[in-house]
JSON list of C-alpha atoms in Angstrom, two decimals:
[
{"chain": "A", "resi": 134, "resn": "MET", "atom": "CA", "xyz": [0.00, 0.00, 0.00]},
{"chain": "A", "resi": 135, "resn": "VAL", "atom": "CA", "xyz": [1.60, 3.25, -1.16]},
{"chain": "A", "resi": 136, "resn": "MET", "atom": "CA", "xyz": [-0.25, 5.49, 1.31]},
{"chain": "A", "resi": 137, "resn": "LYS", "atom": "CA", "xyz": [0.62, 5.60, 4.98]},
{"chain": "A", "resi": 138, "resn": "LYS", "atom": "CA", "xyz": [-2.29, 5.32, 7.37]},
{"chain": "A", "resi": 139, "resn": "SER", "atom": "CA", "xyz": [-3.18, 8.37, 9.42]},
{"chain": "A", "resi": 140, "resn": "TYR", "atom": "CA", "xyz": [-4.90, 7.78, 12.74]},
{"chain": "A", "resi": 141, "resn": "TYR", "atom": "CA", "xyz": [-6.18, 11.36, 12.97]},
{"chain": "A", "resi": 142, "resn": "SER", "atom": "CA", "xyz": [-7.96, 11.64, 9.61]},
{"chain": "A", "resi": 143, "resn": "THR", "atom": "CA", "xyz": [-11.45, 11.54, 11.10]},
{"chain": "A", "resi": 144, "resn": "GLN", "atom": "CA", "xyz": [-10.72, 14.22, 13.70]},
{"chain": "A", "resi": 145, "resn": "LEU", "atom": "CA", "xyz": [-9.00, 16.42, 11.12]},
{"chain": "A", "resi": 146, "resn": "ALA", "atom": "CA", "xyz": [-11.86, 15.93, 8.66]},
{"chain": "A", "resi": 147, "resn": "TRP", "atom": "CA", "xyz": [-14.52, 17.09, 11.10]},
{"chain": "A", "resi": 148, "resn": "SER", "atom": "CA", "xyz": [-12.35, 19.99, 12.26]},
{"chain": "A", "resi": 149, "resn": "TRP", "atom": "CA", "xyz": [-11.89, 21.29, 8.71]},
{"chain": "A", "resi": 150, "resn": "LEU", "atom": "CA", "xyz": [-15.53, 20.71, 7.81]},
{"chain": "A", "resi": 151, "resn": "GLY", "atom": "CA", "xyz": [-16.58, 22.44, 11.02]},
{"chain": "A", "resi": 152, "resn": "LEU", "atom": "CA", "xyz": [-14.58, 25.53, 10.05]},
{"chain": "A", "resi": 153, "resn": "PHE", "atom": "CA", "xyz": [-16.20, 25.45, 6.62]},
{"chain": "A", "resi": 154, "resn": "ALA", "atom": "CA", "xyz": [-19.65, 25.24, 8.23]},
{"chain": "A", "resi": 155, "resn": "ILE", "atom": "CA", "xyz": [-18.88, 28.31, 10.36]},
{"chain": "A", "resi": 156, "resn": "LEU", "atom": "CA", "xyz": [-17.85, 30.30, 7.28]},
{"chain": "A", "resi": 157, "resn": "ALA", "atom": "CA", "xyz": [-20.93, 29.08, 5.41]},
{"chain": "A", "resi": 158, "resn": "ILE", "atom": "CA", "xyz": [-23.18, 30.32, 8.22]},
{"chain": "A", "resi": 159, "resn": "LEU", "atom": "CA", "xyz": [-21.43, 33.70, 8.24]},
{"chain": "A", "resi": 160, "resn": "VAL", "atom": "CA", "xyz": [-21.91, 33.96, 4.48]},
{"chain": "A", "resi": 161, "resn": "SER", "atom": "CA", "xyz": [-25.59, 33.00, 4.78]},
{"chain": "A", "resi": 162, "resn": "VAL", "atom": "CA", "xyz": [-26.29, 35.76, 7.33]},
{"chain": "A", "resi": 163, "resn": "ASN", "atom": "CA", "xyz": [-24.00, 38.24, 5.55]},
{"chain": "A", "resi": 164, "resn": "ALA", "atom": "CA", "xyz": [-22.09, 38.78, 8.80]},
{"chain": "A", "resi": 165, "resn": "ALA", "atom": "CA", "xyz": [-20.36, 42.12, 9.27]},
{"chain": "A", "resi": 166, "resn": "VAL", "atom": "CA", "xyz": [-17.16, 40.45, 10.45]},
{"chain": "A", "resi": 167, "resn": "LEU", "atom": "CA", "xyz": [-16.93, 38.58, 7.15]},
{"chain": "A", "resi": 168, "resn": "GLN", "atom": "CA", "xyz": [-17.63, 41.74, 5.14]},
{"chain": "A", "resi": 169, "resn": "GLY", "atom": "CA", "xyz": [-14.82, 43.49, 7.00]},
{"chain": "A", "resi": 170, "resn": "PHE", "atom": "CA", "xyz": [-12.42, 40.61, 6.39]},
{"chain": "A", "resi": 171, "resn": "ASP", "atom": "CA", "xyz": [-13.19, 40.53, 2.67]},
{"chain": "A", "resi": 172, "resn": "GLN", "atom": "CA", "xyz": [-12.91, 44.31, 2.31]},
{"chain": "A", "resi": 173, "resn": "ASN", "atom": "CA", "xyz": [-9.55, 44.42, 4.07]},
{"chain": "A", "resi": 174, "resn": "ALA", "atom": "CA", "xyz": [-8.29, 41.59, 1.90]},
{"chain": "A", "resi": 175, "resn": "PHE", "atom": "CA", "xyz": [-9.38, 43.41, -1.26]},
{"chain": "A", "resi": 176, "resn": "GLN", "atom": "CA", "xyz": [-7.61, 46.59, -0.15]},
{"chain": "A", "resi": 177, "resn": "LEU", "atom": "CA", "xyz": [-4.42, 44.73, 0.73]},
{"chain": "A", "resi": 178, "resn": "ILE", "atom": "CA", "xyz": [-4.24, 42.75, -2.51]},
{"chain": "A", "resi": 179, "resn": "ALA", "atom": "CA", "xyz": [-5.19, 45.84, -4.56]},
{"chain": "A", "resi": 180, "resn": "THR", "atom": "CA", "xyz": [-1.74, 47.27, -3.72]},
{"chain": "A", "resi": 181, "resn": "LEU", "atom": "CA", "xyz": [-0.36, 44.68, -6.19]},
{"chain": "A", "resi": 182, "resn": "ASN", "atom": "CA", "xyz": [-2.25, 46.36, -9.03]},
{"chain": "A", "resi": 183, "resn": "ALA", "atom": "CA", "xyz": [-0.15, 46.36, -12.21]},
{"chain": "A", "resi": 184, "resn": "ASN", "atom": "CA", "xyz": [-0.50, 45.04, -15.74]},
{"chain": "A", "resi": 185, "resn": "THR", "atom": "CA", "xyz": [2.25, 42.50, -15.14]},
{"chain": "A", "resi": 186, "resn": "MET", "atom": "CA", "xyz": [0.51, 41.12, -12.06]},
{"chain": "A", "resi": 187, "resn": "THR", "atom": "CA", "xyz": [-2.80, 40.94, -13.93]},
{"chain": "A", "resi": 188, "resn": "HIS", "atom": "CA", "xyz": [-1.21, 38.84, -16.68]},
{"chain": "A", "resi": 189, "resn": "PHE", "atom": "CA", "xyz": [0.54, 36.63, -14.12]},
{"chain": "A", "resi": 190, "resn": "PHE", "atom": "CA", "xyz": [-2.58, 35.98, -12.06]},
{"chain": "A", "resi": 191, "resn": "THR", "atom": "CA", "xyz": [-4.59, 35.34, -15.23]},
{"chain": "A", "resi": 192, "resn": "PHE", "atom": "CA", "xyz": [-2.07, 32.62, -16.13]},
{"chain": "A", "resi": 193, "resn": "VAL", "atom": "CA", "xyz": [-2.29, 31.22, -12.59]},
{"chain": "A", "resi": 194, "resn": "THR", "atom": "CA", "xyz": [-6.07, 31.07, -12.87]},
{"chain": "A", "resi": 195, "resn": "MET", "atom": "CA", "xyz": [-5.83, 29.16, -16.14]},
{"chain": "A", "resi": 196, "resn": "ALA", "atom": "CA", "xyz": [-3.25, 26.74, -14.71]},
{"chain": "A", "resi": 197, "resn": "ALA", "atom": "CA", "xyz": [-5.35, 26.11, -11.60]},
{"chain": "A", "resi": 198, "resn": "SER", "atom": "CA", "xyz": [-8.67, 25.69, -13.41]},
{"chain": "A", "resi": 199, "resn": "PRO", "atom": "CA", "xyz": [-10.86, 22.74, -12.38]},
{"chain": "A", "resi": 200, "resn": "ALA", "atom": "CA", "xyz": [-10.39, 21.18, -15.82]},
{"chain": "A", "resi": 201, "resn": "ILE", "atom": "CA", "xyz": [-6.59, 21.22, -15.47]},
{"chain": "A", "resi": 202, "resn": "THR", "atom": "CA", "xyz": [-6.64, 19.81, -11.93]},
{"chain": "A", "resi": 203, "resn": "ILE", "atom": "CA", "xyz": [-8.94, 17.00, -13.06]},
{"chain": "A", "resi": 204, "resn": "VAL", "atom": "CA", "xyz": [-6.61, 16.13, -15.96]},
{"chain": "A", "resi": 205, "resn": "ILE", "atom": "CA", "xyz": [-3.60, 16.07, -13.61]},
{"chain": "A", "resi": 206, "resn": "ALA", "atom": "CA", "xyz": [-5.53, 13.86, -11.18]},
{"chain": "A", "resi": 207, "resn": "ILE", "atom": "CA", "xyz": [-6.38, 11.45, -14.02]},
{"chain": "A", "resi": 208, "resn": "VAL", "atom": "CA", "xyz": [-2.68, 11.25, -14.98]},
{"chain": "A", "resi": 209, "resn": "ILE", "atom": "CA", "xyz": [-1.73, 10.56, -11.34]},
{"chain": "A", "resi": 210, "resn": "ALA", "atom": "CA", "xyz": [-4.45, 7.90, -11.03]},
{"chain": "A", "resi": 211, "resn": "ALA", "atom": "CA", "xyz": [-3.31, 6.27, -14.27]},
{"chain": "A", "resi": 212, "resn": "GLY", "atom": "CA", "xyz": [0.28, 6.18, -13.03]},
{"chain": "A", "resi": 213, "resn": "LEU", "atom": "CA", "xyz": [-0.81, 4.56, -9.76]},
{"chain": "A", "resi": 214, "resn": "TYR", "atom": "CA", "xyz": [-2.90, 2.03, -11.65]},
{"chain": "A", "resi": 215, "resn": "VAL", "atom": "CA", "xyz": [0.05, 1.05, -13.84]},
{"chain": "A", "resi": 216, "resn": "ARG", "atom": "CA", "xyz": [2.13, 0.59, -10.67]},
{"chain": "A", "resi": 217, "resn": "HIS", "atom": "CA", "xyz": [-0.55, -1.80, -9.37]},
{"chain": "A", "resi": 218, "resn": "GLN", "atom": "CA", "xyz": [-1.79, 0.69, -6.76]},
{"chain": "A", "resi": 219, "resn": "ARG", "atom": "CA", "xyz": [-5.34, 0.32, -7.98]},
{"chain": "A", "resi": 220, "resn": "LEU", "atom": "CA", "xyz": [-7.19, 1.17, -4.78]},
{"chain": "A", "resi": 221, "resn": "THR", "atom": "CA", "xyz": [-5.12, 4.31, -4.31]},
{"chain": "A", "resi": 222, "resn": "SER", "atom": "CA", "xyz": [-5.76, 5.17, -7.96]},
{"chain": "A", "resi": 223, "resn": "LEU", "atom": "CA", "xyz": [-9.49, 4.81, -7.36]},
{"chain": "A", "resi": 224, "resn": "LEU", "atom": "CA", "xyz": [-9.22, 6.97, -4.23]},
{"chain": "A", "resi": 225, "resn": "VAL", "atom": "CA", "xyz": [-7.51, 9.78, -6.15]},
{"chain": "A", "resi": 226, "resn": "ILE", "atom": "CA", "xyz": [-9.90, 9.90, -9.06]},
{"chain": "A", "resi": 227, "resn": "SER", "atom": "CA", "xyz": [-13.08, 9.44, -7.02]},
{"chain": "A", "resi": 228, "resn": "THR", "atom": "CA", "xyz": [-12.03, 12.11, -4.53]},
{"chain": "A", "resi": 229, "resn": "MET", "atom": "CA", "xyz": [-11.31, 14.65, -7.26]},
{"chain": "A", "resi": 230, "resn": "PHE", "atom": "CA", "xyz": [-14.56, 14.05, -9.14]},
{"chain": "A", "resi": 231, "resn": "GLY", "atom": "CA", "xyz": [-16.63, 13.68, -5.98]},
{"chain": "A", "resi": 232, "resn": "GLY", "atom": "CA", "xyz": [-15.03, 16.78, -4.46]},
{"chain": "A", "resi": 233, "resn": "ASP", "atom": "CA", "xyz": [-15.87, 18.89, -7.49]},
{"chain": "A", "resi": 234, "resn": "VAL", "atom": "CA", "xyz": [-19.48, 17.74, -7.24]},
{"chain": "A", "resi": 235, "resn": "ILE", "atom": "CA", "xyz": [-19.57, 18.73, -3.56]},
{"chain": "A", "resi": 236, "resn": "ALA", "atom": "CA", "xyz": [-18.09, 22.16, -4.33]},
{"chain": "A", "resi": 237, "resn": "PHE", "atom": "CA", "xyz": [-20.67, 22.69, -7.10]},
{"chain": "A", "resi": 238, "resn": "ILE", "atom": "CA", "xyz": [-23.54, 21.71, -4.80]},
{"chain": "A", "resi": 239, "resn": "CYS", "atom": "CA", "xyz": [-22.28, 24.17, -2.17]},
{"chain": "A", "resi": 240, "resn": "LYS", "atom": "CA", "xyz": [-22.26, 26.94, -4.77]},
{"chain": "A", "resi": 241, "resn": "GLU", "atom": "CA", "xyz": [-25.85, 26.15, -5.67]},
{"chain": "A", "resi": 242, "resn": "ILE", "atom": "CA", "xyz": [-26.92, 26.05, -2.03]},
{"chain": "A", "resi": 243, "resn": "PHE", "atom": "CA", "xyz": [-25.39, 29.35, -0.93]},
{"chain": "A", "resi": 244, "resn": "ARG", "atom": "CA", "xyz": [-25.68, 31.23, -4.26]},
{"chain": "A", "resi": 245, "resn": "ARG", "atom": "CA", "xyz": [-23.30, 33.99, -3.23]},
{"chain": "A", "resi": 246, "resn": "SER", "atom": "CA", "xyz": [-22.84, 36.56, -5.99]},
{"chain": "A", "resi": 247, "resn": "ARG", "atom": "CA", "xyz": [-19.34, 37.24, -7.25]},
{"chain": "A", "resi": 248, "resn": "PRO", "atom": "CA", "xyz": [-17.60, 40.58, -6.61]},
{"chain": "A", "resi": 249, "resn": "THR", "atom": "CA", "xyz": [-18.20, 43.39, -9.09]},
{"chain": "A", "resi": 250, "resn": "GLN", "atom": "CA", "xyz": [-15.65, 44.91, -11.48]},
{"chain": "A", "resi": 251, "resn": "GLN", "atom": "CA", "xyz": [-13.99, 41.61, -12.31]},
{"chain": "A", "resi": 252, "resn": "LEU", "atom": "CA", "xyz": [-10.62, 41.85, -14.06]},
{"chain": "A", "resi": 253, "resn": "LEU", "atom": "CA", "xyz": [-11.19, 38.40, -15.54]},
{"chain": "A", "resi": 254, "resn": "ALA", "atom": "CA", "xyz": [-14.82, 37.66, -16.25]},
{"chain": "A", "resi": 255, "resn": "ASP", "atom": "CA", "xyz": [-16.16, 34.51, -14.61]},
{"chain": "A", "resi": 256, "resn": "SER", "atom": "CA", "xyz": [-19.65, 33.09, -14.28]},
{"chain": "A", "resi": 257, "resn": "GLY", "atom": "CA", "xyz": [-21.51, 31.14, -11.65]},
{"chain": "A", "resi": 258, "resn": "TYR", "atom": "CA", "xyz": [-21.60, 31.67, -7.92]},
{"chain": "A", "resi": 259, "resn": "SER", "atom": "CA", "xyz": [-18.76, 32.72, -5.67]},
{"chain": "A", "resi": 260, "resn": "PHE", "atom": "CA", "xyz": [-18.83, 30.52, -2.55]},
{"chain": "A", "resi": 261, "resn": "PRO", "atom": "CA", "xyz": [-16.67, 28.45, -2.39]},
{"chain": "A", "resi": 262, "resn": "SER", "atom": "CA", "xyz": [-13.93, 28.98, -4.97]},
{"chain": "A", "resi": 263, "resn": "GLY", "atom": "CA", "xyz": [-13.73, 26.05, -7.37]},
{"chain": "A", "resi": 264, "resn": "HIS", "atom": "CA", "xyz": [-10.18, 26.92, -8.44]},
{"chain": "A", "resi": 265, "resn": "VAL", "atom": "CA", "xyz": [-8.87, 26.97, -4.88]},
{"chain": "A", "resi": 266, "resn": "PHE", "atom": "CA", "xyz": [-10.87, 23.88, -3.93]},
{"chain": "A", "resi": 267, "resn": "GLY", "atom": "CA", "xyz": [-9.41, 21.81, -6.77]},
{"chain": "A", "resi": 268, "resn": "THR", "atom": "CA", "xyz": [-5.91, 23.14, -6.12]},
{"chain": "A", "resi": 269, "resn": "VAL", "atom": "CA", "xyz": [-5.99, 22.30, -2.41]},
{"chain": "A", "resi": 270, "resn": "LEU", "atom": "CA", "xyz": [-7.39, 18.85, -3.10]},
{"chain": "A", "resi": 271, "resn": "LEU", "atom": "CA", "xyz": [-4.76, 18.10, -5.75]},
{"chain": "A", "resi": 272, "resn": "VAL", "atom": "CA", "xyz": [-1.89, 19.43, -3.63]},
{"chain": "A", "resi": 273, "resn": "SER", "atom": "CA", "xyz": [-3.13, 17.43, -0.64]},
{"chain": "A", "resi": 274, "resn": "ILE", "atom": "CA", "xyz": [-3.13, 14.27, -2.73]},
{"chain": "A", "resi": 275, "resn": "LEU", "atom": "CA", "xyz": [0.37, 14.98, -4.06]},
{"chain": "A", "resi": 276, "resn": "LEU", "atom": "CA", "xyz": [1.76, 15.72, -0.60]},
{"chain": "A", "resi": 277, "resn": "THR", "atom": "CA", "xyz": [0.23, 12.53, 0.81]},
{"chain": "A", "resi": 278, "resn": "LEU", "atom": "CA", "xyz": [1.73, 10.44, -2.00]},
{"chain": "A", "resi": 279, "resn": "SER", "atom": "CA", "xyz": [5.08, 12.23, -1.75]},
{"chain": "A", "resi": 280, "resn": "ARG", "atom": "CA", "xyz": [5.58, 10.84, 1.75]},
{"chain": "A", "resi": 281, "resn": "ALA", "atom": "CA", "xyz": [5.72, 7.38, 0.20]},
{"chain": "A", "resi": 282, "resn": "TYR", "atom": "CA", "xyz": [7.94, 8.14, -2.79]},
{"chain": "A", "resi": 283, "resn": "LEU", "atom": "CA", "xyz": [10.29, 10.81, -1.36]},
{"chain": "A", "resi": 284, "resn": "ARG", "atom": "CA", "xyz": [12.50, 9.12, 1.19]},
{"chain": "A", "resi": 285, "resn": "THR", "atom": "CA", "xyz": [14.34, 12.11, 2.69]},
{"chain": "A", "resi": 286, "resn": "TRP", "atom": "CA", "xyz": [12.71, 14.78, 4.83]},
{"chain": "A", "resi": 287, "resn": "PRO", "atom": "CA", "xyz": [14.38, 17.74, 2.99]},
{"chain": "A", "resi": 288, "resn": "LEU", "atom": "CA", "xyz": [12.69, 16.65, -0.24]},
{"chain": "A", "resi": 289, "resn": "GLN", "atom": "CA", "xyz": [9.38, 16.16, 1.53]},
{"chain": "A", "resi": 290, "resn": "LEU", "atom": "CA", "xyz": [9.69, 19.58, 3.16]},
{"chain": "A", "resi": 291, "resn": "GLY", "atom": "CA", "xyz": [10.59, 21.23, -0.14]},
{"chain": "A", "resi": 292, "resn": "VAL", "atom": "CA", "xyz": [7.60, 19.70, -1.92]},
{"chain": "A", "resi": 293, "resn": "SER", "atom": "CA", "xyz": [5.33, 20.71, 0.96]},
{"chain": "A", "resi": 294, "resn": "LEU", "atom": "CA", "xyz": [6.51, 24.32, 0.85]},
{"chain": "A", "resi": 295, "resn": "LEU", "atom": "CA", "xyz": [6.05, 24.46, -2.93]},
{"chain": "A", "resi": 296, "resn": "GLY", "atom": "CA", "xyz": [2.55, 23.05, -2.60]},
{"chain": "A", "resi": 297, "resn": "ILE", "atom": "CA", "xyz": [1.57, 25.54, 0.10]},
{"chain": "A", "resi": 298, "resn": "ALA", "atom": "CA", "xyz": [3.08, 28.41, -1.90]},
{"chain": "A", "resi": 299, "resn": "TRP", "atom": "CA", "xyz": [1.05, 27.41, -4.97]},
{"chain": "A", "resi": 300, "resn": "ILE", "atom": "CA", "xyz": [-2.17, 27.29, -2.95]},
{"chain": "A", "resi": 301, "resn": "ILE", "atom": "CA", "xyz": [-1.52, 30.80, -1.58]},
{"chain": "A", "resi": 302, "resn": "ILE", "atom": "CA", "xyz": [-0.74, 32.13, -5.07]},
{"chain": "A", "resi": 303, "resn": "VAL", "atom": "CA", "xyz": [-4.01, 30.71, -6.42]},
{"chain": "A", "resi": 304, "resn": "MET", "atom": "CA", "xyz": [-5.94, 32.19, -3.48]},
{"chain": "A", "resi": 305, "resn": "VAL", "atom": "CA", "xyz": [-4.41, 35.64, -4.07]},
{"chain": "A", "resi": 306, "resn": "ALA", "atom": "CA", "xyz": [-5.02, 35.36, -7.81]},
{"chain": "A", "resi": 307, "resn": "ARG", "atom": "CA", "xyz": [-8.74, 34.71, -7.38]},
{"chain": "A", "resi": 308, "resn": "VAL", "atom": "CA", "xyz": [-9.14, 37.69, -5.05]},
{"chain": "A", "resi": 309, "resn": "TYR", "atom": "CA", "xyz": [-6.87, 39.97, -7.11]},
{"chain": "A", "resi": 310, "resn": "LEU", "atom": "CA", "xyz": [-8.90, 39.30, -10.26]},
{"chain": "A", "resi": 311, "resn": "ARG", "atom": "CA", "xyz": [-12.05, 40.03, -8.20]},
{"chain": "A", "resi": 312, "resn": "ASP", "atom": "CA", "xyz": [-13.55, 36.68, -9.12]},
{"chain": "A", "resi": 313, "resn": "HIS", "atom": "CA", "xyz": [-13.90, 35.74, -5.44]},
{"chain": "A", "resi": 314, "resn": "TYR", "atom": "CA", "xyz": [-13.96, 37.17, -1.97]},
{"chain": "A", "resi": 315, "resn": "ALA", "atom": "CA", "xyz": [-11.11, 36.18, 0.34]},
{"chain": "A", "resi": 316, "resn": "SER", "atom": "CA", "xyz": [-13.59, 34.25, 2.50]},
{"chain": "A", "resi": 317, "resn": "ASP", "atom": "CA", "xyz": [-14.51, 32.14, -0.55]},
{"chain": "A", "resi": 318, "resn": "THR", "atom": "CA", "xyz": [-10.90, 31.01, -0.90]},
{"chain": "A", "resi": 319, "resn": "VAL", "atom": "CA", "xyz": [-10.45, 30.31, 2.83]},
{"chain": "A", "resi": 320, "resn": "ALA", "atom": "CA", "xyz": [-13.68, 28.28, 2.82]},
{"chain": "A", "resi": 321, "resn": "SER", "atom": "CA", "xyz": [-12.36, 26.26, -0.12]},
{"chain": "A", "resi": 322, "resn": "VAL", "atom": "CA", "xyz": [-9.20, 25.41, 1.81]},
{"chain": "A", "resi": 323, "resn": "CYS", "atom": "CA", "xyz": [-11.33, 24.15, 4.70]},
{"chain": "A", "resi": 324, "resn": "LEU", "atom": "CA", "xyz": [-13.75, 22.19, 2.52]},
{"chain": "A", "resi": 325, "resn": "ALA", "atom": "CA", "xyz": [-11.07, 20.57, 0.36]},
{"chain": "A", "resi": 326, "resn": "SER", "atom": "CA", "xyz": [-8.92, 19.65, 3.36]},
{"chain": "A", "resi": 327, "resn": "GLY", "atom": "CA", "xyz": [-11.95, 18.14, 5.08]},
{"chain": "A", "resi": 328, "resn": "CYS", "atom": "CA", "xyz": [-12.91, 16.17, 1.97]},
{"chain": "A", "resi": 329, "resn": "TRP", "atom": "CA", "xyz": [-9.42, 14.71, 1.59]},
{"chain": "A", "resi": 330, "resn": "GLN", "atom": "CA", "xyz": [-9.16, 13.72, 5.24]},
{"chain": "A", "resi": 331, "resn": "MET", "atom": "CA", "xyz": [-12.63, 12.14, 5.12]},
{"chain": "A", "resi": 332, "resn": "ALA", "atom": "CA", "xyz": [-11.72, 10.31, 1.89]},
{"chain": "A", "resi": 333, "resn": "GLN", "atom": "CA", "xyz": [-8.68, 8.83, 3.60]},
{"chain": "A", "resi": 334, "resn": "THR", "atom": "CA", "xyz": [-10.84, 7.74, 6.54]},
{"chain": "A", "resi": 335, "resn": "TRP", "atom": "CA", "xyz": [-13.20, 5.91, 4.21]},
{"chain": "A", "resi": 336, "resn": "PHE", "atom": "CA", "xyz": [-10.27, 4.48, 2.25]},
{"chain": "A", "resi": 337, "resn": "TRP", "atom": "CA", "xyz": [-8.71, 2.82, 5.30]},
{"chain": "A", "resi": 338, "resn": "HIS", "atom": "CA", "xyz": [-12.10, 1.64, 6.50]},
{"chain": "A", "resi": 339, "resn": "TRP", "atom": "CA", "xyz": [-13.09, -0.03, 3.22]},
{"chain": "A", "resi": 340, "resn": "SER", "atom": "CA", "xyz": [-9.77, -0.97, 1.59]},
{"chain": "A", "resi": 341, "resn": "THR", "atom": "CA", "xyz": [-9.29, -4.24, 3.49]},
{"chain": "A", "resi": 342, "resn": "PRO", "atom": "CA", "xyz": [-12.85, -5.56, 2.89]},
{"chain": "A", "resi": 343, "resn": "VAL", "atom": "CA", "xyz": [-12.59, -4.65, -0.81]},
{"chain": "A", "resi": 344, "resn": "VAL", "atom": "CA", "xyz": [-9.22, -6.38, -1.21]},
{"chain": "A", "resi": 345, "resn": "ASN", "atom": "CA", "xyz": [-10.49, -9.47, 0.60]},
{"chain": "A", "resi": 346, "resn": "PHE", "atom": "CA", "xyz": [-13.59, -9.53, -1.59]},
{"chain": "A", "resi": 347, "resn": "PHE", "atom": "CA", "xyz": [-11.56, -9.56, -4.81]},
{"chain": "A", "resi": 348, "resn": "HIS", "atom": "CA", "xyz": [-9.14, -12.15, -3.43]},
{"chain": "A", "resi": 349, "resn": "ARG", "atom": "CA", "xyz": [-12.08, -14.45, -2.64]},
{"chain": "A", "resi": 350, "resn": "ARG", "atom": "CA", "xyz": [-13.44, -14.03, -6.17]},
{"chain": "A", "resi": 351, "resn": "GLN", "atom": "CA", "xyz": [-10.06, -14.78, -7.72]},
{"chain": "A", "resi": 352, "resn": "ASN", "atom": "CA", "xyz": [-9.59, -17.88, -5.61]},
{"chain": "A", "resi": 353, "resn": "ARG", "atom": "CA", "xyz": [-13.12, -19.16, -6.07]},
{"chain": "A", "resi": 354, "resn": "PRO", "atom": "CA", "xyz": [-13.14, -22.54, -7.89]},
{"chain": "A", "resi": 355, "resn": "LEU", "atom": "CA", "xyz": [-14.81, -22.72, -11.27]},
{"chain": "A", "resi": 356, "resn": "ASP", "atom": "CA", "xyz": [-18.28, -24.27, -11.39]}
]
């Protein structure tokens, strides 16, 4: 088994999902504290205003689009399948597709309008951010797998820092381009992290019964 078992996945999952629920409630009631947070974030990130930054963050948005993250996840799942890590491959692909469905349902439930004066036009609802959600989910998968394939802690640390840096860049890009509020991006981090931890919990709960089931079928005598 390529993945190492975590004994705290369930607790982490509910903690992240609890934080997402709190943000969702604040969005639903249009809480003043959330409005203040979003406004301050807009003002801070607006100091980066320049044509070069606009082009850069537009590229980041394209690179972190849900379609791209899904394609990368499919490639990762295919690689795991070829290496005979079929359950892990199924976990990766089902979590990415299932996660995107969850994020879409959340958008439809909360129906938060996007900010005005977008620098890069985008459609649909704002909460949570699909770009950030997919990015966090993909990075979480890569970091989990890296612990199995990267044997030294400096490499693991370097990959972790790169992954975190990319998530932050995507979050800033979505706010800078005024396609999302800062709270949308933070909520996506919470939701995606919770989904990945919960997926791992289910994986370790069901992987052994599934493996045993297929072993029994393979060893079953012919009629």
